[in-house]
Amino acid sequence: MGAYVLRRLLALIPTLLIASVIVFGVVRLVPGDVLDLMLSENAYSSNAPDDRAQLEKALGMDKPLYMQYLHWAGNALRGDLGESLWRNTPVTEEIGARLGVTLELGILALLIALIIALPVGIFSAIRQETLADNVGRSFSILALAIPNFWLGTLVVILPALWWGWSPPTEMTPFFEDPIENLKTFLVPSLILGTSLSAVIMRMTRTMMLEVLRQDYIRTAWAKGLRERSVVLVHAVKNAMIPVITLVGILVPILFGGTVIIEQIFRLPGLGQLLLEAVSTRDYPIITGVFLVTGVVVMLVNLIVDLCYGYLDPKVRFDR
């Protein structure tokens, strides 16, 4: 298992390098020029060569793009992601202050998705073509069909119009008041988690049906084992391997969903920071947010690979 973990860690290095190049380059292709915005904000003419040249030099944007990348990457290896072009604060501080909000929202949403999807998917498989199975499948199709941003908007607007109530938007730190903190995250994480649960639920049901038709499951039934033992001991572990892989694939989608949900519910997370940075062309913050998000996604996929190796011993020796 140790060699398997080491191989997975080494595989992250080239992936992270390629991701950093793509992020750094693509961000600079965003339409609009931050120099024009900053010059107009300070009542300077963007057509004045001296003003523009001085600002380019001050921001280090007078150098070729590859030199800018090498300078940024060298600092990033030391944990320095630069400074915000507008706030003049370190990017690591801006991200650090908001990363916890996004991670909490994502973890809660993923937990809710698993709590909904796994029991329903397993029960639908062992009660195939019954009323419970049809209800579960209908729920998954409905959750897939409804966009989470549309549902989130309705949850904010309609209760306020009908009952004068809206979800709490004032952020309370978890260690200051855990109950109030969870109240703030309950509705947005429930919306995200319900949307995410639909895909996991369908995969769980499909894999459980496939496993339940295997010969070793028939043998377990023939030996007179109880249904709980056959399902939980023999079937679920093997059925969970593709489901765990799917969860790793869905993590980037989950982070994409938090960008919109944070804006709707006014949560001060990375999504809100990213939207603000894009509107002002704050390249260091945009690049930093994408890089940190990429690292988190890769770490989650590393955990998924380790779980995969734990569930299926063949994986540890075949790869």
Coordinates of C-alpha atoms in Angstrom, one line a residue:
M1 CA 0.0 0.0 0.0
G2 CA 2.9 2.4 0.7
A3 CA 4.3 2.0 -2.8
Y4 CA 0.9 2.6 -4.2
V5 CA 0.5 5.8 -2.2
L6 CA 4.0 7.0 -3.3
R7 CA 3.2 6.4 -7.0
R8 CA 0.0 8.4 -6.7
L9 CA 1.8 11.3 -5.0
L10 CA 4.5 11.4 -7.7
A11 CA 1.8 11.4 -10.4
L12 CA 0.5 14.7 -8.9
I13 CA 3.7 16.6 -9.7
P14 CA 3.4 16.7 -13.5
T15 CA -0.4 17.1 -13.3
L16 CA 0.1 20.2 -11.0
L17 CA 2.7 21.6 -13.4
I18 CA 0.5 21.3 -16.4
A19 CA -2.5 22.7 -14.5
S20 CA -0.4 25.8 -13.4
V21 CA 0.7 26.5 -17.0
I22 CA -2.9 26.2 -18.3
V23 CA -4.4 28.4 -15.5
F24 CA -1.7 31.1 -15.8
G25 CA -2.1 31.3 -19.6
V26 CA -5.9 31.0 -19.9
V27 CA -6.5 33.7 -17.3
R28 CA -4.6 36.2 -19.4
L29 CA -6.9 35.4 -22.3
V30 CA -9.9 36.8 -20.4
P31 CA -11.4 39.7 -22.5
G32 CA -10.5 43.1 -21.2
D33 CA -7.3 44.7 -19.9
V34 CA -6.7 45.3 -16.3
L35 CA -4.3 48.1 -17.2
D36 CA -7.2 50.0 -18.9
L37 CA -9.4 49.5 -15.9
M38 CA -6.8 50.7 -13.4
L39 CA -5.9 53.7 -15.5
S40 CA -9.6 54.7 -15.9
E41 CA -10.2 54.1 -12.2
N42 CA -7.4 56.6 -11.3
A43 CA -8.5 59.1 -14.0
Y44 CA -5.5 58.5 -16.2
S45 CA -5.7 58.1 -19.9
S46 CA -5.2 54.6 -21.1
N47 CA -3.8 56.0 -24.4
A48 CA -1.0 57.9 -22.6
P49 CA 2.2 55.8 -23.2
D50 CA 4.0 57.0 -20.1
D51 CA 1.2 56.3 -17.7
R52 CA 0.6 52.8 -19.2
A53 CA 4.3 52.0 -19.3
Q54 CA 4.8 53.0 -15.6
L55 CA 1.9 50.9 -14.5
E56 CA 3.0 47.9 -16.6
K57 CA 6.5 48.1 -15.0
A58 CA 5.0 48.5 -11.5
L59 CA 2.9 45.4 -11.9
G60 CA 5.6 43.4 -13.6
M61 CA 3.6 43.0 -16.8
D62 CA 6.2 44.6 -19.0
K63 CA 8.1 41.3 -19.2
P64 CA 7.3 38.4 -21.6
L65 CA 4.6 36.0 -20.6
Y66 CA 6.9 33.1 -20.0
M67 CA 9.1 35.2 -17.7
Q68 CA 6.0 36.3 -15.7
Y69 CA 5.0 32.6 -15.4
L70 CA 8.5 31.5 -14.2
H71 CA 8.5 34.3 -11.6
W72 CA 5.0 33.5 -10.4
A73 CA 5.7 29.7 -10.3
G74 CA 8.9 30.2 -8.4
N75 CA 7.1 32.3 -5.8
A76 CA 4.2 29.8 -5.7
L77 CA 6.5 27.0 -4.8
R78 CA 7.4 29.0 -1.7
G79 CA 3.7 29.6 -0.9
D80 CA 3.7 33.2 -2.3
L81 CA 0.9 33.7 -4.9
G82 CA 1.5 37.4 -5.3
E83 CA -0.6 40.4 -4.3
S84 CA -4.0 41.5 -5.4
L85 CA -3.8 44.2 -8.1
W86 CA -6.6 46.2 -6.5
R87 CA -6.5 45.3 -2.8
N88 CA -2.7 45.3 -2.4
T89 CA -3.0 42.3 0.0
P90 CA -1.4 38.9 -0.4
V91 CA -3.4 36.5 -2.4
T92 CA -2.7 33.7 0.1
E93 CA -4.5 35.8 2.8
E94 CA -7.5 36.5 0.6
I95 CA -7.8 32.8 -0.3
G96 CA -7.1 31.6 3.2
A97 CA -9.9 33.8 4.6
R98 CA -12.4 32.3 2.2
L99 CA -11.2 28.7 1.6
G100 CA -12.8 27.4 4.7
V101 CA -16.3 28.6 3.6
T102 CA -16.1 26.9 0.3
L103 CA -14.7 23.7 1.8
E104 CA -17.4 23.6 4.5
L105 CA -20.1 24.1 1.9
G106 CA -18.6 21.4 -0.4
I107 CA -18.1 18.9 2.4
L108 CA -21.6 19.3 3.7
A109 CA -23.1 19.1 0.2
L110 CA -21.1 15.9 -0.5
L111 CA -22.2 14.4 2.9
I112 CA -25.8 15.2 2.2
A113 CA -25.5 13.7 -1.3
L114 CA -24.1 10.4 0.0
I115 CA -26.6 10.2 2.8
I116 CA -29.4 10.5 0.3
A117 CA -27.9 8.6 -2.6
L118 CA -26.4 5.5 -1.1
P119 CA -29.4 4.2 1.0
V120 CA -31.9 5.1 -1.8
G121 CA -29.7 3.5 -4.5
I122 CA -29.1 0.3 -2.6
F123 CA -32.8 0.0 -1.6
S124 CA -33.9 0.6 -5.2
A125 CA -31.6 -2.2 -6.4
I126 CA -32.7 -4.8 -3.9
R127 CA -36.4 -3.8 -4.5
Q128 CA -36.1 -3.5 -8.3
E129 CA -39.3 -2.6 -10.2
T130 CA -41.3 -2.0 -7.0
L131 CA -43.0 1.3 -6.0
A132 CA -40.0 2.3 -3.9
D133 CA -37.7 1.7 -6.8
N134 CA -39.9 3.8 -9.1
V135 CA -40.1 6.6 -6.6
G136 CA -36.4 6.6 -6.1
R137 CA -35.7 6.7 -9.9
S138 CA -38.3 9.5 -10.4
F139 CA -36.6 11.5 -7.6
S140 CA -33.2 11.1 -9.2
I141 CA -34.5 12.2 -12.6
L142 CA -36.2 15.3 -11.0
A143 CA -33.0 16.2 -9.2
L144 CA -31.0 15.9 -12.4
A145 CA -33.5 18.1 -14.4
I146 CA -33.7 21.0 -11.9
P147 CA -30.7 23.3 -12.0
N148 CA -29.4 24.1 -8.6
F149 CA -29.0 27.8 -9.3
W150 CA -32.7 28.0 -10.3
L151 CA -33.8 26.1 -7.2
G152 CA -31.5 28.3 -5.0
T153 CA -33.0 31.5 -6.4
L154 CA -36.6 30.2 -5.8
V155 CA -35.7 29.2 -2.2
V156 CA -34.4 32.8 -1.6
I157 CA -37.3 34.6 -3.3
L158 CA -40.5 32.7 -2.8
P159 CA -40.4 32.2 1.0
A160 CA -39.5 35.9 1.4
L161 CA -42.6 36.9 -0.7
W162 CA -45.0 34.4 0.8
W163 CA -44.0 34.1 4.5
G164 CA -41.5 37.0 5.0
W165 CA -38.6 34.5 5.6
S166 CA -35.3 34.0 3.8
P167 CA -32.4 31.8 4.5
P168 CA -29.8 33.4 6.8
T169 CA -27.0 35.1 5.0
E170 CA -24.9 36.5 7.8
M171 CA -21.8 34.3 8.1
T172 CA -21.0 33.0 11.6
P173 CA -17.6 31.2 12.2
F174 CA -18.1 27.6 13.1
F175 CA -16.0 27.7 16.3
E176 CA -17.8 30.9 17.4
D177 CA -21.3 29.4 17.2
P178 CA -21.6 26.0 15.5
I179 CA -25.4 26.0 15.5
E180 CA -25.7 29.3 13.8
N181 CA -22.9 28.4 11.3
L182 CA -24.8 25.2 10.3
K183 CA -28.0 27.2 9.9
T184 CA -26.3 29.4 7.4
F185 CA -25.0 26.4 5.4
L186 CA -28.0 24.1 5.7
V187 CA -30.1 25.4 2.8
P188 CA -27.3 25.9 0.2
S189 CA -25.6 22.6 1.0
L190 CA -29.0 20.8 0.9
I191 CA -29.6 22.3 -2.6
L192 CA -26.1 21.3 -3.8
G193 CA -26.2 17.9 -2.2
T194 CA -29.6 17.0 -3.6
S195 CA -28.5 17.9 -7.1
L196 CA -25.3 15.9 -6.7
S197 CA -27.1 12.9 -5.2
A198 CA -29.0 12.1 -8.4
V199 CA -26.0 10.9 -10.3
I200 CA -24.6 9.0 -7.4
M201 CA -27.9 7.4 -6.7
R202 CA -28.3 6.1 -10.3
M203 CA -24.7 4.8 -10.3
T204 CA -25.3 3.0 -6.9
R205 CA -28.4 1.4 -8.2
T206 CA -26.8 0.3 -11.4
M207 CA -23.8 -1.2 -9.8
M208 CA -25.8 -2.9 -7.0
L209 CA -28.0 -4.6 -9.7
E210 CA -24.9 -5.8 -11.5
V211 CA -23.2 -7.2 -8.4
L212 CA -26.4 -8.8 -7.1
R213 CA -26.5 -10.9 -10.3
Q214 CA -23.0 -12.3 -9.8
D215 CA -22.4 -16.0 -9.1
Y216 CA -20.9 -15.4 -5.6
I217 CA -24.0 -13.5 -4.6
R218 CA -26.2 -16.4 -5.7
T219 CA -23.9 -18.7 -3.7
A220 CA -24.4 -16.6 -0.6
W221 CA -28.2 -16.8 -1.1
A222 CA -28.0 -20.5 -1.6
K223 CA -26.0 -20.9 1.7
G224 CA -29.0 -19.4 3.5
L225 CA -27.4 -16.2 4.5
R226 CA -29.8 -13.4 5.6
E227 CA -30.5 -10.5 3.2
R228 CA -28.7 -8.0 5.4
S229 CA -25.6 -10.1 5.4
V230 CA -25.7 -10.7 1.6
V231 CA -26.3 -7.1 0.8
L232 CA -24.1 -5.3 3.3
V233 CA -21.2 -7.7 3.6
H234 CA -20.9 -9.2 0.1
A235 CA -22.5 -6.8 -2.4
V236 CA -22.1 -3.3 -1.2
K237 CA -18.2 -3.3 -0.9
N238 CA -17.8 -4.4 -4.6
A239 CA -20.6 -2.1 -5.8
M240 CA -19.0 1.0 -4.1
I241 CA -15.8 0.9 -6.2
P242 CA -17.2 2.7 -9.3
V243 CA -19.4 4.9 -7.1
I244 CA -16.3 6.2 -5.2
T245 CA -14.6 6.8 -8.6
L246 CA -17.7 8.8 -9.7
V247 CA -17.5 10.9 -6.5
G248 CA -14.0 11.9 -7.4
I249 CA -15.1 12.9 -10.9
L250 CA -18.0 15.0 -9.4
V251 CA -15.8 17.0 -7.1
P252 CA -14.9 19.6 -9.8
I253 CA -18.6 19.9 -10.7
L254 CA -19.3 20.5 -7.0
F255 CA -16.8 23.3 -6.8
G256 CA -18.3 24.8 -9.9
G257 CA -21.7 24.7 -8.3
T258 CA -20.4 26.5 -5.2
V259 CA -19.5 29.6 -7.3
I260 CA -23.1 30.3 -8.1
I261 CA -24.6 29.1 -4.8
E262 CA -22.2 31.3 -2.8
Q263 CA -23.3 34.3 -4.9
I264 CA -27.0 33.5 -4.4
F265 CA -26.7 33.0 -0.6
R266 CA -24.0 35.7 -0.2
L267 CA -21.5 33.3 1.3
P268 CA -18.0 34.8 1.5
G269 CA -16.2 31.9 -0.2
L270 CA -13.9 31.3 -3.1
G271 CA -16.7 31.5 -5.6
Q272 CA -17.7 35.1 -4.6
L273 CA -14.0 36.1 -4.5
L274 CA -13.5 34.6 -8.0
L275 CA -16.5 36.5 -9.5
E276 CA -15.2 39.7 -8.0
A277 CA -11.7 39.1 -9.3
V278 CA -13.0 38.3 -12.8
S279 CA -15.0 41.5 -13.0
T280 CA -11.9 43.5 -12.1
R281 CA -9.4 41.4 -14.1
D282 CA -7.4 40.7 -10.9
Y283 CA -5.1 38.2 -12.4
P284 CA -3.2 37.1 -9.3
I285 CA -6.4 36.3 -7.4
I286 CA -8.0 34.5 -10.4
T287 CA -4.8 32.4 -10.9
G288 CA -4.5 31.7 -7.2
V289 CA -8.1 30.6 -6.8
F290 CA -7.9 28.2 -9.8
L291 CA -4.6 26.8 -8.6
V292 CA -5.8 26.2 -5.0
T293 CA -9.1 24.6 -6.4
G294 CA -7.0 22.4 -8.7
V295 CA -4.8 21.3 -5.8
V296 CA -7.9 20.5 -3.7
V297 CA -9.5 18.5 -6.5
M298 CA -6.3 16.5 -7.1
L299 CA -6.0 15.7 -3.4
V300 CA -9.6 14.5 -3.4
N301 CA -8.9 12.3 -6.4
L302 CA -5.8 11.0 -4.6
I303 CA -8.1 10.0 -1.6
V304 CA -10.5 8.4 -4.1
D305 CA -7.6 6.4 -5.6
L306 CA -6.5 5.3 -2.1
C307 CA -10.0 4.2 -1.3
Y308 CA -10.2 2.4 -4.6
G309 CA -7.0 0.6 -3.8
Y310 CA -8.3 -0.4 -0.3
L311 CA -11.5 -1.8 -1.7
D312 CA -9.9 -3.7 -4.5
P313 CA -6.5 -5.1 -3.6
K314 CA -5.8 -5.9 -7.3
V315 CA -5.5 -2.2 -8.0
R316 CA -2.5 -1.8 -5.7
F317 CA -0.5 -4.4 -7.7
D318 CA -1.8 -3.7 -11.2
R319 CA -1.0 0.0 -11.3

